[in-house]
Coordinates of C-alpha atoms and ligand atoms in Angstrom, one line a residue:
M1 CA -0.1 -0.2 0.3
S2 CA 1.6 3.2 -1.2
T3 CA 0.6 6.3 0.4
I4 CA 1.8 9.2 -2.1
E5 CA -0.1 12.2 -0.7
T6 CA -1.3 13.2 2.8
T7 CA -3.2 16.7 3.4
L8 CA -5.7 17.4 5.7
A9 CA -9.4 18.7 4.8
I10 CA -13.1 19.4 5.6
V11 CA -15.3 17.9 3.1
N12 CA -19.3 18.6 2.8
N13 CA -19.2 20.1 6.2
Q14 CA -18.1 16.5 7.8
P15 CA -15.3 16.1 10.7
P16 CA -12.0 16.4 9.3
V17 CA -10.7 14.1 6.8
R18 CA -7.0 12.9 5.8
V19 CA -6.8 13.1 2.0
E20 CA -4.7 10.3 1.0
R21 CA -4.1 8.5 -2.6
R22 CA -3.6 4.4 -1.7
A23 CA -5.1 0.8 -3.0
V24 CA -8.7 0.1 -1.2
S25 CA -10.4 -2.8 -1.4
E26 CA -14.0 -3.4 -3.0
E27 CA -15.4 -3.6 1.0
E28 CA -13.3 -1.1 2.2
S29 CA -14.8 1.2 -0.4
R30 CA -18.1 -0.1 0.1
R31 CA -18.1 0.1 4.2
A32 CA -17.0 4.1 3.5
N33 CA -19.3 5.0 0.6
G34 CA -22.2 3.5 1.7
P35 CA -22.4 5.8 5.4
D36 CA -20.7 9.0 3.8
W37 CA -23.7 9.1 1.0
D38 CA -26.0 8.6 4.3
R39 CA -24.2 11.3 6.3
Y40 CA -24.5 13.6 2.9
A41 CA -27.8 12.8 1.5
D42 CA -29.6 15.2 3.3
E43 CA -27.6 18.4 2.2
Y44 CA -27.0 17.0 -1.0
Q45 CA -30.9 16.5 -1.7
A46 CA -31.1 20.1 -0.2
T47 CA -28.4 21.4 -2.6
H48 CA -28.7 20.0 -5.9
G49 CA -32.4 18.5 -5.6
E50 CA -34.2 21.1 -7.3
F51 CA -31.4 21.2 -10.4
L52 CA -32.2 17.6 -10.6
G53 CA -35.8 18.1 -10.5
D54 CA -38.1 15.3 -8.7
A55 CA -39.0 13.8 -12.0
G56 CA -35.9 15.1 -14.0
F57 CA -33.2 13.4 -15.5
V58 CA -29.5 15.2 -16.0
W59 CA -26.5 13.4 -16.9
G60 CA -24.4 15.7 -14.6
P61 CA -23.1 19.2 -13.6
E62 CA -23.5 20.6 -17.4
G63 CA -27.5 20.0 -17.3
L64 CA -27.4 17.7 -20.3
T65 CA -30.9 16.0 -19.9
E66 CA -31.8 12.5 -21.4
A67 CA -35.0 14.4 -23.5
E68 CA -31.7 16.1 -25.4
A69 CA -29.1 13.5 -25.0
G70 CA -31.6 10.4 -26.3
V71 CA -28.5 7.8 -25.1
L72 CA -31.1 5.4 -23.9
G73 CA -33.3 5.1 -26.5
D74 CA -37.1 4.4 -26.4
L75 CA -38.3 3.5 -22.9
D76 CA -41.9 3.2 -23.4
G77 CA -42.8 -0.2 -22.2
R78 CA -39.3 -1.1 -21.2
D79 CA -37.5 -2.6 -18.0
V80 CA -35.1 -0.3 -16.9
L81 CA -32.7 -0.6 -13.9
E82 CA -31.1 2.7 -12.2
V83 CA -27.7 1.9 -10.3
G84 CA -26.5 4.3 -8.0
S85 CA -30.3 5.7 -8.6
G86 CA -30.0 8.0 -5.1
A87 CA -33.5 9.6 -4.7
G88 CA -34.7 8.1 -8.0
Q89 CA -35.1 11.3 -10.0
C90 CA -33.8 10.1 -13.2
S91 CA -36.3 6.8 -12.7
R92 CA -39.1 8.9 -12.3
W93 CA -38.7 10.5 -15.6
V94 CA -38.0 7.0 -17.4
C95 CA -41.9 6.0 -15.8
A96 CA -43.1 9.2 -17.4
Q97 CA -41.8 8.0 -20.8
G98 CA -43.6 5.0 -20.1
G99 CA -40.7 2.8 -18.7
R100 CA -41.2 0.4 -15.4
A101 CA -38.1 1.8 -13.7
F102 CA -36.7 0.1 -10.7
G103 CA -33.5 1.7 -8.4
L104 CA -30.9 0.0 -6.7
D105 CA -28.6 2.1 -4.1
L106 CA -26.0 1.7 -1.6
S107 CA -27.3 4.4 0.8
Y108 CA -30.3 4.0 3.0
R109 CA -30.8 7.4 3.6
Q110 CA -30.7 8.3 0.0
L111 CA -33.5 5.9 -0.6
Q112 CA -35.5 7.1 1.9
H113 CA -35.1 10.4 0.1
S114 CA -36.3 8.4 -3.2
R115 CA -39.3 7.3 -0.9
R116 CA -40.3 10.9 0.3
I117 CA -40.0 12.1 -3.6
D118 CA -42.5 8.9 -4.6
E119 CA -44.9 10.2 -2.2
Q120 CA -45.0 13.7 -3.0
S121 CA -44.6 13.5 -7.0
G122 CA -46.9 10.5 -6.9
I123 CA -44.5 8.7 -9.3
R124 CA -43.3 5.6 -7.5
V125 CA -39.7 4.0 -8.3
P126 CA -39.4 0.5 -6.4
A127 CA -35.7 0.4 -5.0
V128 CA -33.6 -1.7 -3.2
L129 CA -30.6 -1.4 -1.1
G130 CA -27.4 -3.1 -2.6
T131 CA -24.5 -2.8 -4.6
A132 CA -23.7 -2.2 -8.2
T133 CA -21.2 -5.5 -7.7
A134 CA -23.8 -8.0 -6.4
L135 CA -26.9 -7.1 -8.4
P136 CA -30.3 -9.0 -6.4
F137 CA -31.8 -9.7 -9.9
A138 CA -32.3 -12.2 -11.9
D139 CA -30.2 -12.9 -15.2
D140 CA -31.7 -11.4 -18.7
S141 CA -34.2 -9.3 -16.2
F142 CA -33.7 -5.5 -18.0
D143 CA -34.0 -3.6 -21.5
V144 CA -31.8 -1.0 -20.4
V145 CA -29.5 -0.4 -17.1
F146 CA -28.1 3.2 -16.5
S147 CA -26.2 5.3 -13.9
S148 CA -26.2 9.0 -14.0
F149 CA -23.0 9.7 -11.8
G150 CA -24.4 6.4 -9.7
A151 CA -22.1 3.9 -8.0
L152 CA -19.4 3.2 -10.7
Q153 CA -16.6 5.8 -9.9
F154 CA -17.4 4.6 -6.0
V155 CA -17.0 0.9 -6.6
S156 CA -13.2 -0.8 -6.6
E157 CA -13.9 -4.0 -8.5
I158 CA -15.2 -2.3 -11.6
D159 CA -15.2 -5.6 -13.9
V160 CA -17.6 -7.2 -11.2
A161 CA -20.0 -4.2 -11.6
I162 CA -19.6 -4.2 -15.6
S163 CA -20.2 -8.0 -15.2
E164 CA -23.1 -7.8 -13.4
T165 CA -25.0 -5.2 -15.6
A166 CA -24.2 -7.5 -18.6
R167 CA -25.4 -10.4 -16.3
V168 CA -29.1 -8.5 -15.8
L169 CA -29.4 -7.0 -19.1
R170 CA -31.4 -9.1 -21.8
P171 CA -29.1 -10.0 -25.2
G172 CA -29.4 -6.7 -27.0
G173 CA -30.1 -4.7 -24.2
R174 CA -28.8 -0.8 -23.8
Y175 CA -26.7 0.2 -21.4
A176 CA -25.5 3.9 -20.3
F177 CA -23.7 5.9 -17.7
S178 CA -21.8 9.2 -16.9
I179 CA -18.8 9.6 -14.6
T180 CA -16.4 12.6 -13.8
H181 CA -14.6 12.9 -17.2
P182 CA -11.4 10.6 -16.5
T183 CA -9.3 13.7 -18.0
R184 CA -10.3 15.7 -14.7
W185 CA -8.3 13.0 -12.5
M186 CA -5.1 15.1 -13.5
F187 CA -6.7 18.5 -12.0
P188 CA -6.8 19.3 -8.3
D189 CA -11.0 18.9 -7.3
D190 CA -11.4 22.9 -7.5
P191 CA -14.0 25.1 -9.2
D192 CA -11.6 28.0 -9.2
E193 CA -8.3 28.7 -11.0
P194 CA -6.3 26.0 -8.5
G195 CA -8.3 23.5 -10.8
L196 CA -7.1 24.8 -14.0
T197 CA -3.4 23.0 -13.4
A198 CA -2.7 19.6 -13.9
S199 CA -1.0 18.1 -11.2
Q200 CA -1.3 14.6 -11.1
S201 CA -0.7 11.8 -13.6
Y202 CA -3.9 10.4 -15.9
W203 CA -2.4 7.2 -15.9
D204 CA -2.2 6.7 -11.7
R205 CA -5.5 4.7 -11.0
T206 CA -4.7 4.9 -7.6
P207 CA -8.0 5.8 -5.6
Y208 CA -8.8 9.2 -3.8
V209 CA -9.2 8.4 0.0
E210 CA -10.5 10.3 2.8
V211 CA -9.7 8.9 5.9
D212 CA -11.4 10.4 9.6
D213 CA -8.8 11.9 11.1
A214 CA -9.8 11.2 14.7
S215 CA -10.8 7.5 14.2
G216 CA -8.2 6.6 11.3
V217 CA -11.2 4.8 9.5
V218 CA -11.5 5.1 5.8
A219 CA -14.3 7.3 5.1
Y220 CA -14.8 8.2 1.5
V221 CA -13.4 6.4 -1.8
E222 CA -13.3 7.4 -5.7
H223 CA -11.7 5.0 -8.0
H224 CA -10.4 6.3 -11.7
R225 CA -9.9 4.5 -15.1
T226 CA -8.7 6.1 -18.1
L227 CA -10.9 6.2 -21.0
G228 CA -9.0 3.5 -22.9
D229 CA -9.8 1.3 -19.5
W230 CA -13.5 2.1 -19.9
V231 CA -13.4 0.9 -23.8
A232 CA -11.7 -2.3 -22.9
L233 CA -14.2 -2.9 -20.1
L234 CA -17.2 -2.8 -21.9
A235 CA -15.6 -4.6 -24.8
G236 CA -14.8 -7.2 -22.5
H237 CA -17.8 -7.9 -21.4
G238 CA -20.0 -7.7 -25.1
F239 CA -20.9 -4.3 -25.2
T240 CA -20.3 -2.1 -28.6
I241 CA -19.9 0.9 -27.7
T242 CA -22.1 3.8 -29.5
D243 CA -21.8 6.9 -28.1
L244 CA -19.2 8.8 -25.6
L245 CA -21.1 12.4 -25.2
E246 CA -18.8 15.3 -24.0
P247 CA -21.4 17.8 -22.6
E248 CA -20.2 21.5 -23.2
W249 CA -20.6 23.9 -20.9
P250 CA -23.8 25.6 -21.7
E251 CA -23.2 29.6 -22.2
G252 CA -25.1 31.3 -19.2
H253 CA -25.0 28.3 -16.8
E254 CA -23.2 29.4 -13.9
R255 CA -23.9 26.7 -11.7
V256 CA -21.2 25.5 -9.2
W257 CA -21.2 21.7 -8.1
G258 CA -17.9 20.5 -6.3
G259 CA -15.5 20.9 -8.7
W260 CA -17.6 21.8 -11.8
S261 CA -18.0 25.4 -12.9
A262 CA -18.1 27.6 -15.7
L263 CA -14.4 28.4 -15.5
R264 CA -13.4 24.9 -16.0
G265 CA -16.3 23.8 -18.0
R266 CA -15.4 26.5 -20.9
L267 CA -12.0 24.4 -21.3
T268 CA -12.2 20.9 -19.8
P269 CA -14.8 18.3 -20.0
G270 CA -16.3 17.7 -16.9
T271 CA -18.5 14.6 -17.7
A272 CA -17.9 11.5 -19.8
I273 CA -21.7 9.5 -20.9
F274 CA -21.1 6.2 -22.6
G275 CA -23.6 4.8 -24.5
C276 CA -23.4 0.9 -25.6
D277 CA -25.7 -2.0 -26.3
L278 CA -25.3 -5.8 -25.3
A279 CA -24.4 -8.3 -27.9
A280 CA -27.9 -10.0 -29.3
P281 CA -27.1 -14.1 -29.9
R282 CA -26.3 -14.9 -33.6
R283 CA -29.4 -16.2 -35.4
V284 CA -28.7 -19.9 -36.4
G285 CA -29.6 -21.0 -39.7
Ligands
SAM1 C1 -23.5 11.1 -7.2 S1 -25.1 10.4 -6.6 C2 -25.8 10.1 -8.1 C3 -27.4 9.8 -7.7 C4 -28.1 10.4 -8.8 N1 -28.3 9.5 -10.2 C5 -28.0 11.7 -8.4 O1 -27.9 12.3 -9.8 O2 -28.4 12.3 -7.8 C6 -24.0 8.6 -6.5 C7 -25.0 7.6 -5.9 O3 -24.3 6.3 -6.0 C8 -24.6 5.5 -4.8 N2 -23.5 4.4 -4.6 C9 -22.4 4.8 -4.3 N3 -21.6 3.8 -4.4 C10 -22.5 2.5 -4.4 C11 -22.3 1.3 -4.7 N4 -21.2 0.7 -4.9 N5 -23.7 1.0 -5.5 C12 -24.6 1.1 -5.7 N6 -24.8 2.8 -5.4 C13 -23.7 3.3 -4.9 C14 -24.5 6.5 -3.6 O4 -25.4 6.4 -2.5 C15 -25.1 8.1 -4.7 O5 -26.6 7.6 -4.3

């Protein structure tokens, strides 16, 4: 285990954490990120809920909607799974398009927000507590699986997560997800000037780790993969990539969301959206 950087930081008004870069297992990632999202969920929904919309589908802080992007294809009558569904905003939009949406998330508190918005909006999304690396669904259950910044960058065993997705998708099914654009890994996660200067290697996959300074317990983890890693992962599990969207920062959009801002967004891509199809079996004869 190699620690290549250690600084002390206060993130999202939580107790002080040591920021490190070091290897972390899947179990450690899960044990950290579930409770972290539980702690952060109220603030997250209060800060971003209006931008997301109770039944809205945005792919990232740039505000590109699925209605504009059309990455998922026709949803009417389709069985759809959202992995890392949070409060279910995207899934409710899917329901409004005629899809049968289901959610899955690691955070109980996020799912409580999902239930709250279900009751308020009257659009109910069945959702289950779970992890992207062990989907509690039978093989061939869904026509579409997607994640909007959900789950994938919090998972260590990404190969298992993609394999699970391929398993629950029907042959020919559609898979799409958004993540922090891999090139952002080179820059400090800062919406202002410091976030414009590359300071670490794009090719260094060592996870970003926050450790509770008082207890020494890992409190939050993010994992990085390069664009090439994603292509190899998807192709290796039988997917054909059809889309890689890199939404531009819209003129006049002044929202600051973590490290995303107009200042950075005008110069570098902040979000990558992959769209792909699972291979359908060949007809014989
Ligand atoms: C940035 S939120 C995205 C949720 C929603 N799409 C939104 O825009 O608000 C990330 C979500 O991924 C969930 N998550 C993190 N690790 C996960 C895992 N291993 N499996 C499933 N969900 C996970 C978090 O609990 C959180 O709700």
